[in-house]
């Protein structure tokens, strides 16, 4: 009998409750998108899964990709991706399925990568939350502004320079869909154990909206940050799974998941 669970070197989970984004390019060349809540669970999952399987096929380590909707599924994972979608819906579904506490425990122990809505969930604090508040996992010490690019510019692409990726001199295409903007990198208190934040990529200032919710105009250094890492966690405000470039997935596996697994095994 073939036991794929035993054969895998790593298990990466993708949180299930999300919304599928279907991107199209209009004749004018603009990026448009629609949301399809029902197929969501497959959608974001399928794209992340395809990337990870591609990596697994060409790498030395076999990665098993699982969809995570229960605490039992989460327990099997060595790392977790929280995909895009609608952060409030993801949080609500997580709460309804008893996942909020297991997710917080996971964030405290193992690597998590939040993309777009997932980045909001992973943040320490959110500005412009949905009415009634928004539950967060408090994994990365940033404050983030939902829909920070405003409703006029809902989606766009931008070439990004990203440090740490393979062939870092080749730009990575950032696909931004109603993306959040990082409002603040929250400083650690002197006595805290907080890991430093490592900025991996910034977007050009000229692409930032002129009226950010905090009054705009005066662009802070945090607002240009679109990818960062803190300890074992990774945060991107855009969607690397909607490109055919697997370098961010490779970065997460190589730089976040494998070292964290090794340090847990050694001690
Ligand atoms: N605007 C969405 C939110 O607030 C995020 C959009 C996305 O994930 N593409 O959750």
Short mmCIF file of N, CA, C and O in Angstrom, two decimals, residues 160-163 198-203 224-228 238 248:
data_model
loop_
_atom_site.label_atom_id
_atom_site.label_comp_id
_atom_site.label_asym_id
_atom_site.label_seq_id
_atom_site.Cartn_x
_atom_site.Cartn_y
_atom_site.Cartn_z
N UNK A 160 8.22 43.88 -8.87
CA UNK A 160 8.80 44.13 -7.54
C UNK A 160 10.21 43.57 -7.46
O UNK A 160 10.48 42.47 -7.96
N UNK A 161 11.05 44.33 -6.83
CA UNK A 161 12.37 43.79 -6.47
C UNK A 161 12.22 43.15 -5.10
O UNK A 161 11.76 43.80 -4.17
N UNK A 162 12.60 41.89 -5.00
CA UNK A 162 12.42 41.19 -3.72
C UNK A 162 13.76 40.61 -3.27
O UNK A 162 14.37 39.83 -4.01
N UNK A 163 14.19 40.99 -2.07
CA UNK A 163 15.46 40.43 -1.62
C UNK A 163 15.23 39.05 -1.03
O UNK A 163 14.18 38.77 -0.44
N UNK A 198 12.04 41.92 8.79
CA UNK A 198 12.95 42.05 7.66
C UNK A 198 12.09 42.41 6.44
O UNK A 198 11.24 41.60 6.02
N UNK A 199 12.29 43.62 5.93
CA UNK A 199 11.51 44.03 4.75
C UNK A 199 12.09 43.33 3.53
O UNK A 199 13.29 43.41 3.28
N UNK A 200 11.25 42.64 2.77
CA UNK A 200 11.73 41.92 1.59
C UNK A 200 11.46 42.70 0.30
O UNK A 200 12.18 42.57 -0.68
N UNK A 201 10.40 43.50 0.32
CA UNK A 201 10.09 44.24 -0.91
C UNK A 201 9.25 45.48 -0.61
O UNK A 201 8.40 45.47 0.28
N UNK A 202 9.53 46.52 -1.40
CA UNK A 202 8.75 47.76 -1.31
C UNK A 202 8.23 48.11 -2.69
O UNK A 202 8.90 47.86 -3.68
N UNK A 203 7.08 48.73 -2.70
CA UNK A 203 6.51 49.18 -3.96
C UNK A 203 6.92 50.65 -4.15
O UNK A 203 7.18 51.36 -3.17
N UNK A 224 5.08 51.63 1.98
CA UNK A 224 5.60 51.08 0.72
C UNK A 224 5.98 49.60 0.84
O UNK A 224 6.28 48.96 -0.15
N UNK A 225 5.93 49.07 2.07
CA UNK A 225 6.33 47.67 2.26
C UNK A 225 5.22 46.73 1.77
O UNK A 225 4.07 46.86 2.18
N UNK A 226 5.57 45.80 0.88
CA UNK A 226 4.56 44.86 0.38
C UNK A 226 4.91 43.40 0.67
O UNK A 226 4.07 42.51 0.47
N UNK A 227 6.13 43.14 1.12
CA UNK A 227 6.49 41.78 1.53
C UNK A 227 7.48 41.89 2.68
O UNK A 227 8.40 42.72 2.63
N UNK A 228 7.26 41.10 3.72
CA UNK A 228 8.18 41.13 4.84
C UNK A 228 8.18 39.79 5.53
O UNK A 228 7.30 38.94 5.33
N UNK A 238 0.20 40.93 -1.65
CA UNK A 238 -0.24 40.60 -3.00
C UNK A 238 -0.35 39.08 -3.14
O UNK A 238 -0.25 38.35 -2.15
N UNK A 248 8.36 32.70 -4.51
CA UNK A 248 7.91 32.99 -3.14
C UNK A 248 7.57 31.71 -2.39
O UNK A 248 7.85 31.58 -1.20
#
